[in-house]
Amino acid sequence: MASTQIYTKTLSNGERELLEETLAGITYPENGYVEYLAQLRKARDRVAGMFSDLSALADLGRSPPVFCGALKVGNLPTSANVPVPPPQAGLAKRIEKPSYLSENLLTMIASFFGEPYSMYCEGRGLVNNLVPSRETSGDLSGLGTTSELRLHIENAALRFMTGRDCSPKALFLTGVRQDASPPYTRVSDARLALSMLSPEERAALASPAYQMKLPYRWRRSRGAYVNVTTRPIPLVERTPAGLVVNAAFYGDMIADILSPRAERAAKRFEAALEEVAIDEIVSPGELLGIDNRVTLHARTAFKASFDEQGRASRWVQRIFVTDALENFDGWERIDDAVFAPTFTVEQPSSRPTAQLHG
């Protein structure tokens, strides 16, 4: 049986040293990202030659002949003397460090694939700090530890809230500090999973029979989001641009399924996704990129390590990219590339829009 394939790139030591020289002097800002992103674009131009293969894969799973749903870059430079993140670091806009090499690498490499941005509900800054805490250990989010965050497309419901696709094209992760017993990041290519299903099951997944909720951190950020769902949507769409998957299998993210046929197909789909999934560990010096249109990801449960002050050992950073920042027009724009949703204005579109119950 075929397993999900990841395009892997390992830098030479010389390339790693050149990257460090190019990026080490750039400061990740506390506020405002226009100048910062301009600096990184100039840096990217200086090192573009070593990433020519990634440039050819800029559309990830839609880039022939590789069609990679995920990629991994290794032997990246890392900062010395990285501090232990403070308690509640997952809420921090920026964590003070002697060097912001990880933020710079993550944002620069992500920019080969689209416009970097962040959602205010996911983290206050452009780069999200995924750092667990004792208080969030049971959460079904990137800050949780004790429960498996099952396979999902990031922010899938945001494709249907405003008439524009506000879900990430892709997301990128890098390690800053590692736990003694780290979790796995599971990666699963939906195209392989779908090939294992019957035509009838694929047809059920493509029918508008599923209602999706917003992620848990979004619901906590604004009480009005607790009961927001999409109208009935397909879990799988065949669009002119290619396959798009809208599934999230953790918690109550699928709020309702409208027929037994559709429910059976969703269960078979998740089982097939698990069969083709592979496990990765997001470590310092590595970057994992995931095509959020066709590749689902998950995080296994793990026993997080904390010191006597409640500071976590594990520290992962994340950033999103999109092909169209204008999709967020009408949202509150915070610090240039960080957006806070409103869902107050529905734009004309053939896509179904959000409904608020209660």
PDB file of N, CA and C in Angstrom, residues 117-123 218 221-222 225 328-335 337-343:
ATOM      1  N   TYR A 117       0.889  35.137   6.421  1.00  0.00           N
ATOM      2  CA  TYR A 117      -0.101  35.851   7.224  1.00  0.00           C
ATOM      3  C   TYR A 117      -0.434  35.016   8.448  1.00  0.00           C
ATOM      4  N   SER A 118      -1.249  35.597   9.332  1.00  0.00           N
ATOM      5  CA  SER A 118      -1.686  34.899  10.528  1.00  0.00           C
ATOM      6  C   SER A 118      -3.122  35.273  10.841  1.00  0.00           C
ATOM      7  N   MET A 119      -3.787  34.411  11.607  1.00  0.00           N
ATOM      8  CA  MET A 119      -5.117  34.673  12.136  1.00  0.00           C
ATOM      9  C   MET A 119      -5.002  35.063  13.607  1.00  0.00           C
ATOM     10  N   TYR A 120      -5.627  36.168  13.994  1.00  0.00           N
ATOM     11  CA  TYR A 120      -5.520  36.666  15.357  1.00  0.00           C
ATOM     12  C   TYR A 120      -6.054  35.652  16.367  1.00  0.00           C
ATOM     13  N   CYS A 121      -7.009  34.834  15.961  1.00  0.00           N
ATOM     14  CA  CYS A 121      -7.538  33.804  16.857  1.00  0.00           C
ATOM     15  C   CYS A 121      -6.527  32.694  17.115  1.00  0.00           C
ATOM     16  N   GLU A 122      -5.513  32.587  16.276  1.00  0.00           N
ATOM     17  CA  GLU A 122      -4.527  31.513  16.386  1.00  0.00           C
ATOM     18  C   GLU A 122      -3.255  31.965  17.089  1.00  0.00           C
ATOM     19  N   GLY A 123      -3.021  33.263  17.181  1.00  0.00           N
ATOM     20  CA  GLY A 123      -1.813  33.801  17.780  1.00  0.00           C
ATOM     21  C   GLY A 123      -1.718  35.275  17.462  1.00  0.00           C
ATOM     22  N   TRP A 218     -10.938  29.623  18.050  1.00  0.00           N
ATOM     23  CA  TRP A 218     -11.777  30.680  17.495  1.00  0.00           C
ATOM     24  C   TRP A 218     -13.021  30.866  18.362  1.00  0.00           C
ATOM     25  N   SER A 221     -12.273  32.767  21.394  1.00  0.00           N
ATOM     26  CA  SER A 221     -11.896  34.177  21.204  1.00  0.00           C
ATOM     27  C   SER A 221     -13.120  35.086  21.140  1.00  0.00           C
ATOM     28  N   ARG A 222     -14.232  34.572  20.620  1.00  0.00           N
ATOM     29  CA  ARG A 222     -15.458  35.355  20.525  1.00  0.00           C
ATOM     30  C   ARG A 222     -16.647  34.439  20.785  1.00  0.00           C
ATOM     31  N   TYR A 225     -18.975  33.004  18.115  1.00  0.00           N
ATOM     32  CA  TYR A 225     -18.520  31.976  17.178  1.00  0.00           C
ATOM     33  C   TYR A 225     -18.832  30.556  17.653  1.00  0.00           C
ATOM     34  N   PHE A 328      -9.130  38.629   2.575  1.00  0.00           N
ATOM     35  CA  PHE A 328      -9.417  39.077   3.938  1.00  0.00           C
ATOM     36  C   PHE A 328      -9.904  40.527   3.988  1.00  0.00           C
ATOM     37  N   ASP A 329     -10.201  41.111   2.837  1.00  0.00           N
ATOM     38  CA  ASP A 329     -10.769  42.461   2.818  1.00  0.00           C
ATOM     39  C   ASP A 329     -12.056  42.484   3.640  1.00  0.00           C
ATOM     40  N   GLY A 330     -12.199  43.510   4.464  1.00  0.00           N
ATOM     41  CA  GLY A 330     -13.364  43.606   5.328  1.00  0.00           C
ATOM     42  C   GLY A 330     -13.126  43.045   6.713  1.00  0.00           C
ATOM     43  N   TRP A 331     -12.053  42.272   6.896  1.00  0.00           N
ATOM     44  CA  TRP A 331     -11.685  41.790   8.223  1.00  0.00           C
ATOM     45  C   TRP A 331     -10.836  42.864   8.906  1.00  0.00           C
ATOM     46  N   GLU A 332     -10.780  42.808  10.212  1.00  0.00           N
ATOM     47  CA  GLU A 332      -9.910  43.736  10.942  1.00  0.00           C
ATOM     48  C   GLU A 332      -8.458  43.344  10.680  1.00  0.00           C
ATOM     49  N   ARG A 333      -7.682  44.321  10.232  1.00  0.00           N
ATOM     50  CA  ARG A 333      -6.279  44.061   9.908  1.00  0.00           C
ATOM     51  C   ARG A 333      -5.407  44.554  11.057  1.00  0.00           C
ATOM     52  N   ILE A 334      -4.712  43.630  11.678  1.00  0.00           N
ATOM     53  CA  ILE A 334      -3.897  43.939  12.847  1.00  0.00           C
ATOM     54  C   ILE A 334      -2.431  43.755  12.465  1.00  0.00           C
ATOM     55  N   ASP A 335      -1.647  44.781  12.625  1.00  0.00           N
ATOM     56  CA  ASP A 335      -0.214  44.674  12.331  1.00  0.00           C
ATOM     57  C   ASP A 335       0.065  44.117  10.941  1.00  0.00           C
ATOM     58  N   ALA A 337      -0.226  41.964   8.592  1.00  0.00           N
ATOM     59  CA  ALA A 337      -0.461  40.635   8.035  1.00  0.00           C
ATOM     60  C   ALA A 337      -1.138  39.710   9.026  1.00  0.00           C
ATOM     61  N   VAL A 338      -1.740  40.267  10.061  1.00  0.00           N
ATOM     62  CA  VAL A 338      -2.493  39.493  11.054  1.00  0.00           C
ATOM     63  C   VAL A 338      -3.946  39.947  10.965  1.00  0.00           C
ATOM     64  N   PHE A 339      -4.863  39.000  10.743  1.00  0.00           N
ATOM     65  CA  PHE A 339      -6.261  39.336  10.477  1.00  0.00           C
ATOM     66  C   PHE A 339      -7.171  38.780  11.562  1.00  0.00           C
ATOM     67  N   ALA A 340      -8.129  39.602  11.977  1.00  0.00           N
ATOM     68  CA  ALA A 340      -9.160  39.181  12.926  1.00  0.00           C
ATOM     69  C   ALA A 340     -10.487  39.140  12.191  1.00  0.00           C
ATOM     70  N   PRO A 341     -11.152  37.995  12.171  1.00  0.00           N
ATOM     71  CA  PRO A 341     -12.389  37.858  11.396  1.00  0.00           C
ATOM     72  C   PRO A 341     -13.544  38.604  12.040  1.00  0.00           C
ATOM     73  N   THR A 342     -14.514  38.947  11.202  1.00  0.00           N
ATOM     74  CA  THR A 342     -15.735  39.590  11.687  1.00  0.00           C
ATOM     75  C   THR A 342     -16.981  38.830  11.232  1.00  0.00           C
ATOM     76  N   PHE A 343     -16.977  38.323  10.000  1.00  0.00           N
ATOM     77  CA  PHE A 343     -18.117  37.615   9.426  1.00  0.00           C
ATOM     78  C   PHE A 343     -19.383  38.469   9.441  1.00  0.00           C
TER      79      PHE A 343
END
